[in-house]
Coordinates of C-alpha atoms and ligand atoms in Angstrom, one line a residue:
Chain A
M1 CA 0.0 0.0 0.0
S2 CA 1.3 3.5 -0.8
Y3 CA 2.5 5.7 2.0
A4 CA -0.2 8.3 1.3
L5 CA -3.0 5.8 1.4
R6 CA -1.6 4.1 4.6
E7 CA -1.3 7.5 6.3
A8 CA -4.8 8.6 5.2
L9 CA -6.3 5.4 6.6
A10 CA -4.2 5.8 9.7
A11 CA -5.7 9.3 10.2
F12 CA -9.1 7.7 10.1
R13 CA -8.2 5.1 12.6
R14 CA -6.3 7.5 14.9
A15 CA -9.1 10.0 15.2
P16 CA -12.3 8.1 14.2
V17 CA -14.6 10.5 15.9
L18 CA -13.2 13.6 14.2
T19 CA -12.9 12.2 10.8
G20 CA -16.3 10.5 11.2
L21 CA -17.7 13.9 12.1
A22 CA -16.1 15.5 9.0
S23 CA -17.6 12.8 6.8
A24 CA -21.0 13.1 8.6
M25 CA -20.9 16.9 7.9
V26 CA -20.1 16.4 4.3
G27 CA -22.9 13.8 4.3
M28 CA -25.4 16.2 5.8
A29 CA -24.4 19.0 3.5
L30 CA -24.8 16.7 0.5
Y31 CA -28.0 15.2 1.9
V32 CA -29.6 18.7 1.6
V33 CA -28.2 18.9 -2.0
G34 CA -29.6 15.4 -2.5
L35 CA -33.0 16.4 -1.3
F36 CA -33.0 19.3 -3.6
G37 CA -32.0 16.9 -6.3
L38 CA -34.9 14.7 -5.6
V39 CA -37.3 17.6 -5.5
A40 CA -35.8 19.2 -8.5
Y41 CA -35.9 16.0 -10.5
N42 CA -39.5 15.3 -9.7
L43 CA -40.4 19.0 -10.2
Q44 CA -38.7 18.9 -13.5
T45 CA -40.5 15.7 -14.6
S46 CA -43.8 17.3 -13.6
L47 CA -42.9 20.6 -15.3
A48 CA -42.0 18.6 -18.4
L49 CA -45.5 17.0 -18.4
L50 CA -47.1 20.4 -17.9
E51 CA -45.0 21.9 -20.6
E52 CA -46.1 19.1 -22.9
R53 CA -49.5 20.6 -22.6
V54 CA -48.5 24.1 -23.5
E55 CA -50.2 24.5 -26.8
V56 CA -52.0 27.2 -28.6
V57 CA -55.7 26.6 -29.3
A58 CA -57.5 28.7 -31.9
Y59 CA -61.4 28.4 -31.7
L60 CA -63.0 28.8 -35.1
R61 CA -66.3 30.4 -36.0
D62 CA -69.1 28.0 -37.0
D63 CA -69.3 29.4 -40.5
V64 CA -65.6 28.7 -41.4
R65 CA -65.1 26.9 -44.7
T66 CA -62.9 23.8 -45.2
E67 CA -60.5 25.5 -47.6
E68 CA -59.9 28.3 -45.1
I69 CA -59.0 25.8 -42.5
E70 CA -56.6 24.0 -44.7
L71 CA -54.9 27.3 -45.6
A72 CA -54.6 28.2 -41.9
V73 CA -53.2 24.8 -41.0
A74 CA -50.6 25.0 -43.8
E75 CA -49.6 28.5 -42.8
L76 CA -49.2 27.6 -39.1
R77 CA -47.1 24.5 -40.1
E78 CA -44.7 26.8 -41.8
I79 CA -43.6 28.3 -38.5
P80 CA -40.4 26.4 -37.5
E81 CA -41.3 26.2 -33.8
V82 CA -44.6 24.4 -34.6
R83 CA -44.5 20.6 -34.3
G84 CA -48.0 19.9 -35.5
V85 CA -51.4 21.4 -36.1
E86 CA -54.5 19.3 -35.5
Y87 CA -58.0 20.2 -36.6
V88 CA -60.7 19.3 -34.0
S89 CA -64.2 19.4 -35.5
K90 CA -67.3 20.4 -33.5
D91 CA -68.3 16.7 -33.3
R92 CA -64.9 15.6 -32.0
A93 CA -64.9 18.4 -29.5
L94 CA -68.2 17.1 -28.2
E95 CA -66.9 13.5 -28.1
D96 CA -63.8 14.6 -26.3
A97 CA -65.9 16.5 -23.7
R98 CA -68.1 13.4 -23.2
A99 CA -65.0 11.2 -22.6
E100 CA -63.4 13.8 -20.3
F101 CA -66.4 14.5 -18.2
P102 CA -68.4 11.2 -17.8
D103 CA -70.4 12.7 -14.9
F104 CA -72.1 15.0 -17.3
Q105 CA -73.2 12.3 -19.8
Q106 CA -76.8 13.3 -19.3
V107 CA -76.2 17.0 -20.0
F108 CA -74.4 16.2 -23.2
A109 CA -77.1 13.8 -24.3
D110 CA -79.9 16.4 -23.8
L111 CA -78.2 19.0 -26.0
E112 CA -80.1 19.8 -29.2
V113 CA -77.3 21.8 -30.8
N114 CA -73.6 21.3 -30.3
P115 CA -72.4 24.4 -28.4
L116 CA -68.7 23.5 -28.8
P117 CA -66.6 25.3 -31.4
A118 CA -64.2 23.6 -33.8
S119 CA -60.6 24.4 -33.1
L120 CA -57.1 24.1 -34.3
E121 CA -54.6 22.8 -31.7
V122 CA -51.1 24.0 -32.4
E123 CA -48.4 21.9 -30.7
L124 CA -44.9 23.4 -30.3
Q125 CA -41.5 21.8 -30.7
A126 CA -40.1 20.4 -27.5
G127 CA -37.4 23.0 -27.1
S128 CA -39.4 26.0 -28.2
R129 CA -42.1 26.3 -25.5
T130 CA -41.1 29.8 -24.4
E131 CA -43.3 32.7 -23.7
E132 CA -42.1 34.6 -26.8
N133 CA -42.8 31.7 -29.2
V134 CA -46.2 31.0 -27.7
D135 CA -47.1 34.7 -27.9
R136 CA -46.0 35.0 -31.5
I137 CA -47.9 31.9 -32.6
A138 CA -51.0 33.1 -30.8
Q139 CA -50.8 36.4 -32.7
V140 CA -50.5 34.6 -36.1
A141 CA -53.5 32.5 -35.2
S142 CA -55.7 35.3 -34.1
A143 CA -55.0 37.2 -37.3
F144 CA -57.2 34.8 -39.3
P145 CA -60.6 36.4 -39.7
F146 CA -62.4 33.1 -39.0
V147 CA -60.6 32.7 -35.6
E148 CA -62.9 33.7 -32.8
E149 CA -60.6 33.3 -29.9
V150 CA -57.1 32.1 -29.1
T151 CA -56.1 30.6 -25.7
Y152 CA -52.7 29.3 -24.7
G153 CA -52.7 29.1 -20.9
E154 CA -50.4 32.2 -20.7
E155 CA -50.4 32.2 -16.8
W156 CA -49.3 28.6 -16.8
V157 CA -46.3 29.4 -19.0
D158 CA -45.3 32.2 -16.7
R159 CA -45.7 30.3 -13.5
L160 CA -43.9 27.3 -14.9
F161 CA -40.8 29.3 -15.6
T162 CA -40.9 31.3 -12.4
L163 CA -41.2 28.2 -10.4
R164 CA -38.2 26.6 -12.0
R165 CA -36.1 29.7 -11.5
I166 CA -37.0 29.9 -7.8
G167 CA -36.2 26.3 -7.4
A168 CA -32.8 26.6 -9.0
L169 CA -31.9 29.7 -7.0
T170 CA -32.9 28.2 -3.7
A171 CA -31.0 25.0 -4.3
L172 CA -27.9 27.1 -5.3
I173 CA -28.1 29.2 -2.1
V174 CA -28.7 26.5 0.4
G175 CA -26.3 24.1 -1.3
T176 CA -23.6 26.7 -1.3
A177 CA -24.2 27.5 2.4
F178 CA -23.9 23.8 3.3
A179 CA -20.9 23.4 1.1
V180 CA -19.1 26.2 3.0
V181 CA -19.9 24.6 6.4
A182 CA -18.6 21.3 5.1
A183 CA -15.4 22.9 3.8
L184 CA -14.9 24.6 7.2
I185 CA -15.3 21.3 9.0
I186 CA -12.9 19.5 6.6
G187 CA -10.5 22.3 7.2
T188 CA -10.7 21.9 11.0
A189 CA -10.3 18.1 10.8
L190 CA -7.3 18.5 8.6
R191 CA -5.8 21.2 10.7
I192 CA -5.9 18.8 13.7
A193 CA -4.6 15.9 11.5
I194 CA -1.7 18.1 10.4
F195 CA -1.0 19.2 14.0
A196 CA -1.0 15.5 15.1
R197 CA 1.6 14.7 12.5
R198 CA 3.6 17.9 12.7
D199 CA 6.8 16.0 13.9
E200 CA 6.6 13.7 10.9
I201 CA 6.0 16.6 8.6
Y202 CA 9.0 18.4 10.0
I203 CA 11.2 15.3 9.4
M204 CA 9.8 14.8 5.9
R205 CA 10.8 18.3 4.9
L206 CA 14.1 18.0 6.7
V207 CA 15.1 15.0 4.8
G208 CA 13.8 16.3 1.4
A209 CA 10.3 14.9 0.8
K210 CA 8.6 16.8 -2.0
D211 CA 5.7 19.2 -1.0
A212 CA 3.3 17.1 -3.0
F213 CA 4.3 14.0 -1.1
V214 CA 3.8 15.8 2.2
R215 CA 0.3 16.9 1.1
R216 CA -0.8 13.7 -0.5
P217 CA -2.1 11.8 2.6
F218 CA -4.2 14.9 3.6
L219 CA -5.7 15.2 0.2
L220 CA -6.5 11.5 0.2
E221 CA -8.0 11.9 3.6
G222 CA -10.2 14.7 2.2
A223 CA -11.1 12.5 -0.7
L224 CA -12.0 9.6 1.7
A225 CA -14.1 11.9 3.9
G226 CA -15.8 13.2 0.7
L227 CA -16.5 9.6 -0.5
L228 CA -17.9 8.5 2.8
G229 CA -20.0 11.7 3.0
G230 CA -21.2 11.3 -0.5
A231 CA -22.2 7.7 0.2
L232 CA -24.0 8.7 3.4
A233 CA -25.8 11.5 1.6
L234 CA -26.9 9.1 -1.1
A235 CA -28.1 6.6 1.5
L236 CA -30.1 9.3 3.4
T237 CA -31.6 10.6 0.2
W238 CA -32.6 7.1 -0.8
L239 CA -34.2 6.5 2.6
T240 CA -36.1 9.7 2.3
F241 CA -37.2 8.8 -1.2
R242 CA -38.4 5.4 0.1
G243 CA -40.3 7.0 3.0
V244 CA -42.0 9.6 0.8
D245 CA -42.8 7.1 -1.9
S246 CA -44.3 4.5 0.5
F247 CA -46.2 6.7 2.9
L248 CA -46.9 10.1 1.2
F249 CA -47.1 10.1 -2.6
T250 CA -45.4 8.5 -5.5
I251 CA -42.2 10.2 -6.6
A252 CA -39.4 9.2 -8.9
W253 CA -35.9 8.3 -7.8
I254 CA -33.2 10.5 -9.3
P255 CA -31.3 9.1 -12.3
A256 CA -28.2 7.0 -11.6
A257 CA -26.1 9.6 -13.4
W258 CA -27.2 12.3 -10.9
A259 CA -26.3 10.0 -8.0
G260 CA -23.0 9.1 -9.5
A261 CA -22.3 12.8 -10.2
G262 CA -23.2 13.6 -6.6
V263 CA -20.7 11.2 -5.1
A264 CA -18.0 12.4 -7.6
V265 CA -18.7 16.0 -6.6
A266 CA -18.3 14.9 -2.9
V267 CA -14.9 13.4 -3.6
V268 CA -13.7 16.4 -5.7
F269 CA -15.1 18.7 -3.0
G270 CA -13.2 16.7 -0.3
V271 CA -10.0 17.0 -2.2
A272 CA -10.5 20.7 -3.0
A273 CA -11.4 21.6 0.6
S274 CA -8.5 19.7 2.0
S275 CA -6.2 21.2 -0.6
L276 CA -7.1 24.7 0.6
A277 CA -6.8 23.7 4.2
V278 CA -3.5 21.9 3.8
R279 CA -1.9 24.8 1.9
R280 CA -2.8 27.1 4.7
H281 CA -2.1 24.9 7.7
L282 CA 1.1 23.3 6.4
R283 CA 2.6 26.8 6.6
E284 CA 1.9 26.8 10.3
V285 CA 4.1 23.8 11.0
T286 CA 7.8 24.2 10.3
Chain B
M1 CA 30.2 23.1 -2.0
I2 CA 29.1 25.9 0.4
E3 CA 29.6 29.5 -0.5
L4 CA 28.2 32.5 1.4
T5 CA 28.6 35.9 -0.2
R6 CA 28.0 38.9 1.9
V7 CA 25.1 37.3 3.7
S8 CA 23.1 39.2 6.3
K9 CA 20.0 38.0 8.1
E10 CA 17.7 40.2 10.1
Y11 CA 14.7 39.1 12.1
P12 CA 11.8 41.5 12.6
R13 CA 12.3 43.4 15.9
R14 CA 15.4 41.3 16.8
G15 CA 17.8 43.2 14.6
A16 CA 20.7 41.6 12.8
A17 CA 21.5 37.9 13.5
L18 CA 24.1 37.8 10.7
R19 CA 26.0 40.7 9.3
D20 CA 27.8 40.6 6.0
I21 CA 29.2 37.1 6.2
S22 CA 31.3 35.5 3.5
F23 CA 33.1 32.2 3.5
Q24 CA 33.4 29.0 1.5
V25 CA 33.6 25.4 2.5
G26 CA 35.1 23.2 -0.2
K27 CA 34.3 19.7 -1.3
G28 CA 35.4 17.2 1.4
E29 CA 36.4 19.8 3.8
F30 CA 35.8 19.7 7.6
A31 CA 34.9 23.0 9.3
F32 CA 34.0 23.9 12.9
L33 CA 31.6 26.8 13.3
T34 CA 32.0 28.4 16.7
G35 CA 31.1 31.5 18.7
H36 CA 29.3 32.5 21.8
S37 CA 25.7 31.7 22.4
G38 CA 23.6 33.9 20.1
S39 CA 26.4 34.7 17.7
G40 CA 24.5 33.2 14.8
K41 CA 25.7 29.6 14.3
S42 CA 22.3 28.0 14.1
T43 CA 21.1 30.8 11.9
T44 CA 24.0 30.2 9.5
L45 CA 23.2 26.5 9.3
R46 CA 19.5 27.1 8.7
L47 CA 20.3 29.5 5.9
I48 CA 22.6 26.9 4.3
H49 CA 19.9 24.3 4.6
M50 CA 17.6 26.9 2.9
S51 CA 15.0 26.8 5.7
E52 CA 15.1 30.5 5.5
K53 CA 16.2 33.1 3.0
P54 CA 19.0 35.5 3.7
S55 CA 18.0 39.2 4.0
R56 CA 20.9 40.2 1.8
G57 CA 23.6 38.3 0.0
R58 CA 23.6 35.0 -1.7
I59 CA 24.2 31.4 -0.6
R60 CA 25.3 28.6 -2.9
V61 CA 25.0 25.0 -1.7
A62 CA 25.7 21.9 -3.8
G63 CA 25.0 23.8 -7.0
Y64 CA 21.8 25.4 -5.8
D65 CA 21.6 29.2 -5.5
S66 CA 19.5 30.9 -2.8
E67 CA 18.6 33.7 -5.2
R68 CA 17.3 31.4 -8.0
I69 CA 15.8 28.4 -6.2
S70 CA 12.0 28.2 -6.0
P71 CA 10.3 27.1 -2.8
R72 CA 9.1 24.0 -4.6
E73 CA 12.7 22.9 -5.3
I74 CA 14.0 23.1 -1.7
W75 CA 13.7 19.4 -1.4
K76 CA 16.5 19.0 -3.8
V77 CA 18.8 20.9 -1.5
R78 CA 17.7 18.8 1.5
R79 CA 18.6 15.6 -0.3
R80 CA 22.2 16.9 -0.9
V81 CA 22.6 18.3 2.6
G82 CA 22.1 16.2 5.7
F83 CA 21.4 17.9 9.0
V84 CA 21.7 16.7 12.6
F85 CA 20.8 18.6 15.8
Q86 CA 21.7 18.7 19.4
D87 CA 18.3 17.3 20.3
F88 CA 18.4 14.5 17.7
R89 CA 14.8 15.1 16.5
L90 CA 13.9 11.4 16.0
L91 CA 10.3 10.1 15.9
P92 CA 9.6 8.7 19.3
G93 CA 7.8 5.4 19.6
R94 CA 9.6 4.0 16.6
T95 CA 12.6 1.9 16.3
A96 CA 16.0 3.0 15.0
L97 CA 15.4 1.2 11.8
E98 CA 11.9 2.7 11.4
N99 CA 13.3 6.2 11.9
V100 CA 15.9 5.7 9.1
A101 CA 13.4 3.9 6.9
F102 CA 10.9 6.8 7.2
A103 CA 13.4 9.2 5.6
L104 CA 14.0 6.7 2.8
E105 CA 10.3 6.1 2.2
V106 CA 9.3 9.7 2.1
T107 CA 12.0 10.6 -0.3
G108 CA 10.8 8.0 -2.8
T109 CA 13.1 4.9 -2.2
P110 CA 11.4 1.9 -3.8
G111 CA 9.7 -0.2 -1.2
K112 CA 11.8 -3.3 -1.5
L113 CA 15.0 -1.4 -1.0
I114 CA 14.0 0.6 2.1
V115 CA 14.8 -1.9 4.9
P116 CA 18.1 -3.3 3.4
K117 CA 19.3 0.3 2.9
A118 CA 18.2 1.4 6.4
Q119 CA 20.1 -1.5 7.8
R120 CA 23.2 -0.6 5.8
L121 CA 23.0 3.0 7.0
L122 CA 22.7 1.8 10.6
S123 CA 25.7 -0.4 10.3
Q124 CA 27.6 2.5 8.7
V125 CA 27.1 4.5 12.0
G126 CA 27.9 1.4 14.1
L127 CA 24.3 0.8 15.3
A128 CA 23.3 -2.4 13.5
P129 CA 22.8 -4.3 16.7
K130 CA 20.3 -1.8 18.0
A131 CA 18.2 -1.5 14.8
G132 CA 15.1 -3.0 16.4
A133 CA 15.3 -0.9 19.6
L134 CA 12.9 2.0 20.2
V135 CA 14.8 5.2 19.9
N136 CA 13.5 6.6 23.2
E137 CA 15.2 3.6 24.8
L138 CA 18.6 4.3 23.3
S139 CA 21.4 6.4 24.9
G140 CA 22.0 9.9 23.7
G141 CA 25.0 8.8 21.7
E142 CA 23.1 6.0 20.1
Q143 CA 20.2 8.4 19.3
Q144 CA 22.6 10.8 17.6
R145 CA 23.9 7.9 15.5
V146 CA 20.4 7.1 14.3
A147 CA 20.0 10.8 13.4
V148 CA 23.3 10.7 11.4
A149 CA 22.1 7.5 9.7
R150 CA 18.9 9.3 8.8
A151 CA 20.8 12.3 7.5
L152 CA 22.8 10.1 5.3
A153 CA 19.7 8.5 3.7
N154 CA 19.9 10.3 0.5
E155 CA 23.7 10.1 0.1
P156 CA 24.3 13.8 0.8
V157 CA 27.5 15.5 -0.1
I158 CA 27.4 17.9 2.8
L159 CA 26.6 17.2 6.5
L160 CA 25.5 20.1 8.7
A161 CA 25.5 19.5 12.5
D162 CA 24.2 22.0 15.0
E163 CA 25.9 21.3 18.3
P164 CA 25.5 17.6 17.8
T165 CA 27.4 16.7 20.9
G166 CA 25.7 19.3 23.2
N167 CA 23.7 16.6 25.0
L168 CA 26.4 13.9 25.1
D169 CA 29.0 13.0 27.6
E170 CA 32.7 12.9 26.7
R171 CA 32.8 9.3 25.4
A172 CA 29.7 9.7 23.3
T173 CA 31.0 13.0 22.0
K174 CA 34.2 11.4 20.9
G175 CA 32.3 8.6 19.2
I176 CA 30.1 11.1 17.2
V177 CA 33.0 13.3 16.2
D178 CA 35.0 10.3 15.2
L179 CA 32.1 9.3 13.0
F180 CA 32.0 12.7 11.4
F181 CA 35.7 12.6 10.6
Q182 CA 35.2 9.1 9.2
L183 CA 32.5 10.4 6.9
N184 CA 34.6 13.3 6.0
A185 CA 37.5 10.9 5.1
M186 CA 35.0 9.3 2.7
G187 CA 34.6 12.7 0.9
M188 CA 31.8 14.4 2.7
A189 CA 32.0 18.1 3.5
V190 CA 31.1 18.6 7.2
L191 CA 30.2 21.9 8.9
M192 CA 29.7 21.5 12.6
A193 CA 28.6 24.2 15.0
T194 CA 30.0 23.8 18.5
H195 CA 31.4 25.8 21.3
D196 CA 33.3 22.9 22.7
L197 CA 36.8 24.4 22.6
E198 CA 38.4 21.3 24.0
L199 CA 37.0 19.3 21.1
M200 CA 38.3 21.8 18.5
R201 CA 41.8 21.8 20.2
R202 CA 42.0 18.1 19.8
R203 CA 41.1 18.3 16.1
S204 CA 43.5 21.1 15.4
H205 CA 44.0 20.3 11.7
A206 CA 40.3 21.1 11.0
R207 CA 39.1 24.5 9.7
V208 CA 37.6 26.9 12.3
L209 CA 35.1 29.7 11.5
E210 CA 34.2 31.9 14.4
L211 CA 31.2 34.2 14.7
D212 CA 30.7 37.0 17.1
E213 CA 27.4 38.9 17.2
G214 CA 26.6 37.9 13.7
R215 CA 30.0 38.7 12.2
L216 CA 32.6 36.3 11.0
V217 CA 35.6 37.3 13.2
F218 CA 38.0 34.5 12.4
D219 CA 38.6 32.0 9.7
S220 CA 41.6 29.6 10.1
A221 CA 41.8 29.4 6.3
N222 CA 42.8 33.2 6.2
P223 CA 43.9 34.0 9.7
D224 CA 45.2 37.5 8.6
D225 CA 41.9 38.5 7.2
S226 CA 40.0 38.6 10.5
G227 CA 38.3 41.7 11.7
P228 CA 39.9 44.4 13.9
D229 CA 38.2 43.0 17.0
S230 CA 40.1 39.7 16.7
P231 CA 38.8 36.6 18.5
T232 CA 39.7 35.8 22.0
G233 CA 38.9 32.3 22.9
R234 CA 39.4 30.4 19.7
A235 CA 41.1 27.2 19.1
S236 CA 44.3 27.1 17.1
Ligands
LIG301 N1 13.5 32.8 14.3 C1 14.1 33.9 15.0 N2 13.4 35.0 15.2 C2 14.0 36.0 15.8 N3 15.3 36.0 16.2 C3 16.0 35.0 16.0 C4 15.5 33.8 15.3 N4 16.5 32.9 15.3 C5 17.6 33.4 15.8 N5 17.3 34.7 16.2 C6 18.3 35.6 16.9 O1 19.4 35.6 16.1 C7 20.6 35.6 16.9 C8 21.5 34.4 16.6 O2 20.8 33.2 17.0 P1 21.4 31.8 16.7 O3 20.4 30.8 17.2 O4 21.8 31.7 15.3 O5 22.6 31.7 17.7 P2 23.6 30.5 18.0 O6 25.0 31.0 17.7 O7 23.1 29.3 17.4 O8 23.4 30.4 19.6 P3 23.5 29.1 20.5 O9 24.9 28.8 20.7 O10 22.8 29.6 21.8 O11 22.7 28.1 19.9 C9 20.1 35.6 18.3 O12 20.1 36.9 18.8 C10 18.7 35.1 18.2 O13 17.9 35.7 19.3
LIG302 MG1 22.3 27.5 18.1

């Protein structure tokens, strides 16, 4: 086993409480990030579903002629952000309404005339569901003289994007705060580890060990603390997921790539935090 | 080997520890560095080992230049220059062999070679029988031998010693100084700080450099060149 790995493991054995605490803190910090990941992922999936439904619907007057409809469909299809345009006749609108509201069967059956208008449902390309595009397409549609009204759930579009922005910002702020706390604890743990080994560090420098060699066990210790913390955070996040999924409501587990990235971030974070701490505290021992 | 050119060292609020010192120690030379307490002996050795930078002047050691070397390269100097101290500075709770092996390991000696090489170094300083003993259970003289073996780990060309016999009795002192002369006879330059006049008198063929209040006041290599306030208690 290499000197650095042996020493890093020895540091864990020598001060299990302290290094355990450092790992636990990294774990707690990343657990919060993990929770946000879980929420963000599920929010994103729901948002994507909602987004799917962002479409522009143009209701047509009853006296519209077929050629006019065909012309309008063709023109709307020309717009690059448009994925498809579907014509829904008055009859189909009624059928759909019946299917969607079975409780009102009787009401629909009693109707003498069909009160529902025909419509054109304009679906947008997956990446183009932005406020501007939706607005523009709605304008094009309402410009046709035979279009009575255009709806496109504008408030939904706005809310959707605001929600996502708030979510991202909150995750960023809370995640950063916890990361700073974790870095401070890693720094303290390493400072104590360096202090405990100051005689050895002194001898290493005296006899000509390279600086990188002196630092390596501490960086490795940081990486190990990060790895343990990342694993702990993952376990806690999974337990939370299981709990919510079994007892509250159905949610989805984050993709494996996210989990893997989270642990990798934990390791990199451990190395980076210890690198900063080691640089600073090695100067204190001479 | 060692060349100091107009070297001064000042510590904040302590004033000058060394004032305008110049001397050279050649390849394979043996030199005593002497002077009263506080005259700057330890400071001189630390500067030569490049633990600190001179405030003014330049130091060249084993081909490295204090003005050019970057902090990241100091390890190169340390491998060319061994250093032993009055208080040994061994790692307690470890054996003699482990102390020497530690120096070999942390300077990149391949794993398989560490123990045989540590054993060879210990027999070179006459301590092979005590290789397995904990250093805190060894006598002062034996501990200093371990420290010398450790200093030799990277086959240095220079050995610096800061009052290496300060904690030793007469017999142990003789043993260590004999060891230094033996190493010197094999081609190693030795610079040894001491204020043991008796010791220097008995090795009168060796070079003597004397410091007083941070000034070089006597150099047996150029006895005429000493300052106006010539030395009083030196060996010659
Ligand atoms: N790190 C330091 N900070 C401030 N002053 C220092 C430092 N090191 C040495 N000095 C001062 O420099 C002067 C020379 O000290 P140095 O230790 O070199 O003397 P010395 O000749 O080795 O003495 P001794 O025989 O007692 O070991 C002293 O006045 C000392 O107080
Ligand atoms: Mg001294």
